[in-house]
Coordinates of C-alpha atoms and ligand atoms in Angstrom, one line a residue:
M1 CA 90.9 167.3 42.1
S2 CA 88.9 165.5 39.4
K3 CA 85.7 167.2 38.1
A4 CA 82.5 165.5 39.2
S5 CA 81.0 163.3 36.4
K6 CA 78.0 164.6 34.6
N7 CA 74.5 163.1 34.9
V8 CA 74.2 160.3 32.3
R9 CA 70.6 160.9 31.3
A10 CA 71.2 164.7 30.9
E11 CA 74.2 163.9 28.7
A12 CA 72.1 161.4 26.6
A13 CA 69.5 164.2 26.1
R14 CA 72.3 166.6 25.0
C15 CA 73.6 164.0 22.5
L16 CA 70.2 163.6 21.0
L17 CA 69.8 167.3 20.7
A18 CA 73.2 167.5 18.9
V19 CA 72.3 164.7 16.5
L20 CA 68.6 165.1 15.8
D21 CA 68.3 168.9 16.0
K22 CA 71.7 170.0 14.9
G23 CA 72.6 167.3 12.5
Q24 CA 75.9 166.2 14.1
S25 CA 76.9 162.5 13.9
L26 CA 76.7 160.4 17.0
S27 CA 80.2 159.1 16.5
D28 CA 81.4 162.7 16.8
V29 CA 79.5 163.7 19.9
L30 CA 79.4 160.4 21.9
P31 CA 83.1 160.1 22.8
Q32 CA 83.2 163.5 24.6
A33 CA 79.9 162.7 26.4
Q34 CA 81.3 159.4 27.6
I35 CA 84.3 161.2 29.0
N36 CA 81.9 163.6 30.7
V37 CA 79.9 160.8 32.5
G38 CA 83.0 158.9 33.4
E39 CA 84.0 155.3 32.8
K40 CA 81.4 153.8 35.0
D41 CA 78.5 155.1 33.0
A42 CA 80.0 155.2 29.5
A43 CA 78.3 151.9 28.4
L44 CA 74.9 153.0 29.9
L45 CA 75.2 156.3 28.0
Q46 CA 76.0 154.5 24.8
E47 CA 73.0 152.2 25.2
M48 CA 70.7 155.1 25.9
C49 CA 71.9 157.1 22.8
F50 CA 71.9 154.2 20.4
G51 CA 68.6 152.9 21.7
T52 CA 66.7 156.2 21.6
I53 CA 68.1 157.0 18.1
R54 CA 67.1 153.6 16.8
H55 CA 63.5 154.0 18.1
F56 CA 63.4 157.8 17.7
A57 CA 60.3 158.1 15.6
R58 CA 58.2 156.2 18.0
Y59 CA 59.2 158.2 21.1
D60 CA 59.3 161.5 19.3
A61 CA 55.7 161.1 18.3
I62 CA 54.6 160.0 21.8
C63 CA 56.6 162.9 23.3
H64 CA 54.6 165.4 21.1
Q65 CA 51.4 163.9 22.4
L66 CA 52.6 164.1 26.0
L67 CA 53.9 167.7 26.0
T68 CA 51.0 170.1 25.9
K69 CA 53.2 172.9 24.5
K70 CA 56.1 172.6 22.1
L71 CA 59.5 173.0 23.8
K72 CA 61.7 175.5 21.9
G73 CA 65.1 177.0 22.2
K74 CA 67.0 176.2 25.4
Q75 CA 64.0 174.1 26.6
R76 CA 64.2 171.8 23.6
V77 CA 66.7 169.5 25.4
F78 CA 63.8 168.4 27.7
H79 CA 61.9 167.0 24.7
H80 CA 64.9 164.7 24.3
L81 CA 65.1 164.0 28.0
V82 CA 61.5 162.8 28.0
I83 CA 62.5 160.5 25.0
V84 CA 65.4 159.1 27.0
G85 CA 62.9 158.4 29.8
L86 CA 60.4 156.7 27.5
Y87 CA 63.1 154.5 26.0
Q88 CA 64.2 153.3 29.5
L89 CA 60.7 152.5 30.4
E90 CA 60.2 150.2 27.4
H91 CA 63.7 148.8 26.7
M92 CA 66.0 148.9 29.7
R93 CA 66.1 146.7 32.7
I94 CA 65.7 149.6 35.1
P95 CA 62.8 149.5 37.5
E96 CA 60.1 151.9 36.4
H97 CA 60.2 154.1 39.6
A98 CA 64.0 154.4 39.3
A99 CA 63.9 155.2 35.5
V100 CA 61.3 158.0 36.3
A101 CA 63.1 159.4 39.4
E102 CA 66.6 159.4 37.6
T103 CA 65.2 161.1 34.5
V104 CA 63.4 163.7 36.6
Q105 CA 66.7 164.3 38.5
A106 CA 68.5 164.8 35.2
A107 CA 66.3 167.9 34.7
V108 CA 68.1 169.4 37.7
S109 CA 71.5 168.7 36.0
L110 CA 70.2 170.5 32.9
K111 CA 69.6 173.5 35.2
A112 CA 65.9 173.5 34.9
Q113 CA 64.5 172.7 38.4
G114 CA 61.2 174.1 37.2
L115 CA 60.8 171.5 34.5
K116 CA 61.1 168.5 36.9
G117 CA 57.4 168.4 37.2
L118 CA 56.8 168.4 33.5
V119 CA 59.2 165.5 32.9
N120 CA 57.7 163.5 35.8
A121 CA 54.1 164.1 34.5
C122 CA 55.1 163.0 30.9
L123 CA 56.6 159.8 32.0
R124 CA 53.8 158.9 34.4
N125 CA 51.2 159.8 31.8
F126 CA 52.9 157.4 29.4
M127 CA 52.8 154.6 32.0
R128 CA 49.1 155.1 32.6
N129 CA 48.0 155.7 29.0
K130 CA 50.5 153.8 26.9
D131 CA 48.0 151.9 24.7
V132 CA 46.0 155.0 23.8
L133 CA 49.2 157.0 23.1
L134 CA 50.5 154.2 20.9
K135 CA 47.2 154.0 18.9
K136 CA 47.2 157.8 18.4
T137 CA 50.7 157.8 17.1
A138 CA 50.6 154.7 14.9
N139 CA 51.8 155.0 11.3
P140 CA 54.5 153.4 9.2
V141 CA 57.2 155.8 10.3
T142 CA 56.6 155.2 14.1
E143 CA 56.1 151.5 13.5
Y144 CA 59.3 150.9 11.6
N145 CA 61.3 153.8 13.0
H146 CA 62.7 155.0 9.7
P147 CA 61.9 158.1 7.7
S148 CA 59.1 157.8 5.2
W149 CA 61.3 158.5 2.1
F150 CA 63.6 155.6 3.1
I151 CA 60.7 153.2 3.8
K152 CA 59.3 154.0 0.3
R153 CA 62.7 153.4 -1.4
I154 CA 63.2 150.1 0.4
Q155 CA 59.6 148.9 -0.3
A156 CA 60.2 149.7 -4.0
A157 CA 63.6 148.0 -4.2
Y158 CA 62.8 144.9 -2.1
P159 CA 59.0 144.2 -2.3
E160 CA 59.5 140.9 -0.5
Q161 CA 62.1 141.7 2.0
W162 CA 61.5 145.4 3.0
Q163 CA 60.1 144.6 6.4
T164 CA 62.9 142.2 7.3
I165 CA 65.4 144.9 6.2
L166 CA 63.8 147.6 8.4
E167 CA 63.6 145.2 11.3
Q168 CA 67.3 144.2 10.9
N169 CA 68.2 147.9 11.0
L170 CA 66.9 148.1 14.5
Q171 CA 69.1 145.3 15.8
R172 CA 72.4 145.9 17.7
A173 CA 75.4 145.4 15.3
P174 CA 77.6 142.4 16.1
M175 CA 81.4 142.8 16.5
W176 CA 83.3 141.0 13.7
L177 CA 87.1 140.6 13.7
R178 CA 89.3 139.8 10.7
V179 CA 92.3 137.7 11.6
H180 CA 95.3 139.3 10.0
T181 CA 96.9 136.0 8.9
S182 CA 100.3 137.3 8.0
N183 CA 100.7 138.1 11.7
K184 CA 98.8 135.3 13.3
P185 CA 97.3 132.1 11.8
V186 CA 93.6 131.7 12.4
T187 CA 93.9 128.5 14.5
E188 CA 96.4 130.2 16.9
F189 CA 94.2 133.3 17.2
C190 CA 91.2 131.1 18.0
T191 CA 93.2 129.3 20.7
A192 CA 94.2 132.7 22.2
L193 CA 90.4 133.6 22.3
D194 CA 89.7 130.2 23.9
D195 CA 92.4 130.8 26.5
A196 CA 91.0 134.3 27.2
K197 CA 87.5 132.7 27.6
I198 CA 86.1 134.9 24.8
E199 CA 83.2 133.2 23.1
Y200 CA 83.0 133.5 19.3
E201 CA 81.6 132.1 16.1
V202 CA 83.5 131.7 12.8
H203 CA 81.6 132.9 9.6
P204 CA 80.3 129.8 7.8
H205 CA 82.0 130.7 4.5
N206 CA 85.0 132.8 5.6
P207 CA 87.4 131.3 8.1
T208 CA 89.2 134.6 8.9
A209 CA 85.9 136.3 9.9
I210 CA 85.2 135.8 13.6
R211 CA 82.2 137.2 15.5
L212 CA 82.4 137.8 19.2
L213 CA 79.3 136.7 21.0
A214 CA 79.7 139.7 23.3
P215 CA 81.4 142.9 21.9
K216 CA 84.6 143.9 23.8
P217 CA 87.0 146.8 23.8
V218 CA 89.9 145.9 21.4
D219 CA 92.5 146.1 24.2
K220 CA 90.7 143.2 26.0
I221 CA 91.1 140.9 23.0
P222 CA 94.5 139.1 22.7
G223 CA 97.0 140.5 20.2
F224 CA 95.6 144.0 19.3
D225 CA 98.9 145.7 19.7
Q226 CA 100.7 142.9 17.9
G227 CA 98.4 143.3 14.9
W228 CA 96.8 139.8 15.1
F229 CA 93.4 141.2 14.1
V230 CA 91.3 144.1 13.0
V231 CA 87.7 145.0 13.7
Q232 CA 85.9 144.7 10.4
D233 CA 82.4 143.6 9.4
A234 CA 82.3 140.2 7.7
A235 CA 80.6 141.8 4.6
A236 CA 83.6 144.1 4.2
Q237 CA 85.9 141.1 4.4
N238 CA 84.8 140.0 1.0
A239 CA 86.6 142.9 -0.8
A240 CA 90.1 141.5 -0.9
R241 CA 89.0 138.1 -2.0
L242 CA 86.8 139.4 -4.8
L243 CA 89.5 141.9 -6.0
G244 CA 91.9 138.9 -6.2
A245 CA 95.1 140.9 -6.5
C246 CA 98.3 138.9 -7.2
D247 CA 101.8 139.3 -5.9
N248 CA 103.8 142.2 -7.5
E249 CA 100.7 143.9 -8.9
H250 CA 100.3 147.7 -8.8
V251 CA 97.1 148.1 -6.8
L252 CA 95.0 151.2 -6.0
D253 CA 92.7 151.3 -3.0
A254 CA 90.5 154.3 -4.0
C255 CA 88.6 155.9 -1.1
A256 CA 90.7 153.9 1.3
A257 CA 90.3 155.5 4.7
P258 CA 90.4 154.3 7.5
G259 CA 92.2 151.5 5.6
G260 CA 90.4 148.3 6.6
K261 CA 90.4 147.0 3.1
T262 CA 93.9 148.3 2.2
C263 CA 95.3 146.2 5.1
H264 CA 93.2 143.2 4.0
V265 CA 94.5 143.3 0.4
L266 CA 98.1 143.5 1.8
D267 CA 97.4 140.4 3.9
T268 CA 96.4 138.4 0.8
A269 CA 99.2 139.4 -1.6
K270 CA 102.5 141.2 -1.8
V271 CA 101.4 144.1 -3.9
N272 CA 102.7 147.5 -4.5
M273 CA 99.8 149.4 -2.9
V274 CA 98.6 153.0 -3.3
A275 CA 95.8 154.1 -0.9
A276 CA 94.0 157.3 -1.7
D277 CA 91.3 159.4 0.1
I278 CA 90.1 162.9 0.1
D279 CA 90.1 163.3 3.9
E280 CA 93.5 164.0 5.5
T281 CA 92.4 163.1 9.0
R282 CA 90.8 159.8 8.0
L283 CA 93.9 159.1 5.9
S284 CA 96.1 159.4 9.0
R285 CA 94.0 156.5 10.4
V286 CA 95.1 154.4 7.4
Q287 CA 98.7 155.0 8.4
E288 CA 98.0 154.0 12.0
N289 CA 96.4 150.8 10.8
L290 CA 99.3 150.0 8.5
T291 CA 101.8 150.7 11.2
R292 CA 100.0 148.5 13.8
L293 CA 99.7 145.6 11.3
K294 CA 103.4 146.1 10.1
L295 CA 102.4 146.9 6.5
E296 CA 103.4 149.5 3.9
A297 CA 101.5 151.5 1.3
Q298 CA 101.9 154.8 -0.5
L299 CA 99.3 157.3 0.8
V300 CA 97.7 160.0 -1.5
C301 CA 95.3 162.7 -0.2
G302 CA 93.1 164.1 -2.9
D303 CA 89.8 164.2 -4.7
L304 CA 89.5 161.1 -6.8
S305 CA 86.9 162.5 -9.1
D306 CA 89.6 164.8 -10.3
P307 CA 92.0 163.2 -12.8
K308 CA 94.9 165.4 -11.6
T309 CA 95.0 163.7 -8.2
L310 CA 96.7 160.5 -9.6
E311 CA 98.2 162.0 -12.8
S312 CA 101.7 161.1 -11.7
F313 CA 100.8 157.4 -11.4
E314 CA 100.9 154.8 -14.1
Q315 CA 97.7 152.8 -14.7
F316 CA 96.9 150.1 -12.1
D317 CA 96.5 146.4 -12.5
S318 CA 93.7 146.3 -9.9
I319 CA 91.5 149.0 -8.4
L320 CA 89.3 148.7 -5.4
L321 CA 86.8 151.5 -5.4
D322 CA 84.9 151.5 -2.0
A323 CA 82.9 154.5 -3.0
P324 CA 81.4 157.2 -0.7
C325 CA 77.7 156.3 -0.3
S326 CA 74.6 156.7 1.7
A327 CA 75.8 154.0 4.2
T328 CA 72.3 152.7 4.3
G329 CA 73.7 149.1 4.7
V330 CA 75.2 150.0 8.1
I331 CA 72.2 151.6 9.9
R332 CA 72.3 149.0 12.7
R333 CA 75.9 150.1 13.4
H334 CA 75.2 153.9 12.9
P335 CA 71.5 154.4 13.6
D336 CA 71.8 158.2 13.2
I337 CA 72.4 157.7 9.5
K338 CA 68.7 157.2 8.9
W339 CA 67.8 160.5 10.4
L340 CA 70.7 162.5 9.1
R341 CA 70.5 161.4 5.4
R342 CA 68.0 163.2 3.1
N343 CA 66.3 161.7 0.1
E344 CA 68.0 164.4 -2.1
D345 CA 71.4 163.1 -1.0
I346 CA 71.0 159.9 -3.0
E347 CA 71.1 161.6 -6.4
Q348 CA 74.1 163.7 -5.4
L349 CA 76.0 160.6 -4.1
S350 CA 75.3 158.6 -7.2
T351 CA 76.6 161.5 -9.4
L352 CA 79.8 161.6 -7.2
Q353 CA 80.1 157.8 -7.5
A354 CA 79.8 158.0 -11.3
N355 CA 82.4 160.7 -11.5
I356 CA 84.9 158.8 -9.3
L357 CA 84.2 155.6 -11.2
Q358 CA 84.9 157.2 -14.5
T359 CA 88.2 158.7 -13.3
M360 CA 89.3 155.4 -11.7
W361 CA 88.4 153.5 -14.9
D362 CA 90.8 155.7 -16.8
K363 CA 93.5 154.7 -14.3
L364 CA 92.9 151.0 -14.9
K365 CA 95.2 149.0 -17.3
P366 CA 93.6 147.2 -20.2
G367 CA 93.0 143.6 -18.8
G368 CA 92.8 145.0 -15.2
T369 CA 90.1 144.4 -12.6
L370 CA 88.0 147.1 -10.8
L371 CA 86.0 146.1 -7.8
Y372 CA 83.2 148.5 -7.1
A373 CA 81.9 148.4 -3.5
T374 CA 79.5 150.4 -1.3
C375 CA 77.9 149.9 2.1
S376 CA 74.6 150.9 0.6
I377 CA 71.5 148.9 -0.1
L378 CA 69.9 151.4 -2.5
P379 CA 69.9 150.3 -6.2
D380 CA 70.7 153.8 -7.4
E381 CA 74.1 153.6 -5.9
N382 CA 74.6 149.9 -6.7
K383 CA 72.9 147.9 -9.4
L384 CA 71.6 150.8 -11.4
Q385 CA 75.0 152.6 -11.1
M386 CA 76.7 149.5 -12.6
Q387 CA 74.0 148.9 -15.2
Q388 CA 74.5 152.5 -16.4
F389 CA 78.3 152.1 -16.5
L390 CA 78.2 148.8 -18.4
T391 CA 75.8 150.2 -21.0
T392 CA 78.0 153.3 -21.5
H393 CA 81.4 151.7 -21.5
A394 CA 82.0 149.2 -24.3
D395 CA 85.4 148.2 -22.7
A396 CA 83.8 147.2 -19.4
I397 CA 83.1 143.5 -19.0
L398 CA 81.1 142.2 -16.0
V399 CA 83.0 139.4 -14.2
P400 CA 80.2 137.6 -12.2
I401 CA 80.9 136.7 -8.6
V402 CA 80.0 133.0 -8.7
N403 CA 81.4 129.6 -8.0
Q404 CA 84.2 130.6 -5.7
G405 CA 83.2 128.1 -3.1
H406 CA 81.2 130.7 -1.2
S407 CA 77.7 129.3 -1.1
D408 CA 76.0 132.7 -0.8
E409 CA 77.3 133.5 -4.2
Q410 CA 76.1 130.3 -5.9
S411 CA 72.6 131.6 -6.3
L412 CA 73.6 134.9 -7.7
N413 CA 72.4 135.2 -11.2
E414 CA 74.5 138.1 -12.5
T415 CA 73.9 139.6 -15.9
V416 CA 74.5 143.1 -17.3
D417 CA 70.9 143.8 -16.4
N418 CA 71.4 142.4 -12.9
P419 CA 75.0 143.1 -12.0
G420 CA 76.7 142.6 -8.7
W421 CA 76.2 141.0 -5.3
Q422 CA 73.8 142.8 -2.9
I423 CA 74.2 141.7 0.7
L424 CA 71.3 142.7 2.9
P425 CA 71.7 143.8 6.5
G426 CA 71.6 140.8 8.8
E427 CA 72.5 138.1 6.2
H428 CA 74.8 135.8 8.1
N429 CA 74.8 138.6 10.6
M430 CA 76.7 140.9 8.2
D431 CA 76.2 144.6 7.3
G432 CA 74.5 145.5 4.1
F433 CA 77.1 145.7 1.3
Y434 CA 77.3 145.7 -2.5
Y435 CA 80.1 144.4 -4.8
C436 CA 80.4 144.4 -8.5
R437 CA 83.5 143.2 -10.4
L438 CA 84.5 144.7 -13.8
K439 CA 87.3 143.8 -16.2
K440 CA 88.7 146.3 -18.8
S441 CA 89.0 144.7 -22.2
Q442 CA 92.5 144.4 -23.7
Ligands
SAM1 C1 83.2 153.9 2.5 S1 84.5 154.9 3.1 C2 85.9 154.0 2.7 C3 86.1 152.8 3.7 C4 87.5 152.1 3.5 N1 87.6 151.6 2.1 C5 87.8 151.0 4.4 O1 87.5 149.8 4.1 O2 88.3 151.3 5.5 C6 84.5 156.1 1.8 C7 85.7 157.0 1.8 O3 85.6 157.9 0.6 C8 86.2 159.1 0.9 N2 85.8 160.1 -0.2 C9 84.7 160.7 -0.3 N3 84.7 161.5 -1.4 C10 85.9 161.3 -2.0 C11 86.5 161.8 -3.1 N4 85.8 162.7 -3.9 N5 87.7 161.4 -3.4 C12 88.4 160.6 -2.6 N6 87.9 160.0 -1.5 C13 86.6 160.4 -1.2 C14 85.8 159.4 2.3 O4 86.7 160.3 2.9 C15 85.8 158.0 2.9 O5 86.9 157.8 3.7

């Protein structure tokens, strides 16, 4: 006999507890919670978790006002249950009475019959006194739903655009596909989408990047098993083109897992590819992707800041370094990032990036190209990192990303003081991303 599915709101509250109090990532806890609630409620649970985490600061502050005493220990999950209730009242198309009743019922699933009244009182109090509560809790953190350190960094880096960036981070992420053209020409893939009545839009400057108007599970899209496409944000789809590797080159994808860019480079040229990453589990995903797309690469597991990891390899013609970073460009895709990251992490990450960059530079042939990439929007990891590298490496030449027929790039005015291409979240519906191309002098 199959076990009864768990209550969806109670599971959402448990997920919030795991992420916001215990520091786990939502992508680690959500899959099991979705199994617990069953297929029917999996999408509802996802919406509740993503939505509440996106708007967490607003509802956390209101919740503190509503609860007369702080909930601690085992009762803490009810703080999050109230937040789940508040989010439903403001953002979901669930009638108010049903949202309240179902959330109160979830208290029973959380084995706290006695707290039903408390949850009920909080939600009803919110409905009656919303304006007063919002006024009492208004500040930049609750208004923009980002931590204060992050708002300050974005204001300093983007004095004109900071509000748009923070607003974009609250949007739902679109689903982008990259057509794997060695396995399926773009026109044929588009016909297959038309036949399956799947609506889509092609990126204005990149014909292999296709955005589905409504996200779908991959197995409901034609050709997943046959390797016709991969799920990959359009910003990430610039890497292979900007690297510009040619047939027969010896190429390294450094920090490769799960292999989205490895596969893309192999779709653009017949190169001899080495894909390296420190994380063995993630590296196994590279192999899965290569197999599905019918591609080959040599995989290496190890720390790329350590010169020993690749000591048995000759220098490479081209290196793609998609460095570990704050991932602040992909907050709309992973909203928990903004609450899990700490201000102190940025310095540590930029030190790690500089170390890996130095080791990779030593593995690049004279005359070779290194493309540095991150999914960050913080200058410390991007522009300032590259400025520093260019001023301390006489053999590093900036190769500006311009005039390749990509109109976004026409207006880039790259110099050694302003190196690289910073894509901001939401530009052409893409993730935030950074690219900078360097050549090693002969
Ligand atoms: C941004 S992700 C790479 C995404 C990948 N390039 C893609 O397109 O699918 C960064 C990767 O860096 C790896 N990493 C972190 N520190 C590392 C290190 N010291 N050496 C090698 N890889 C590292 C992480 O395991 C992670 O897979």
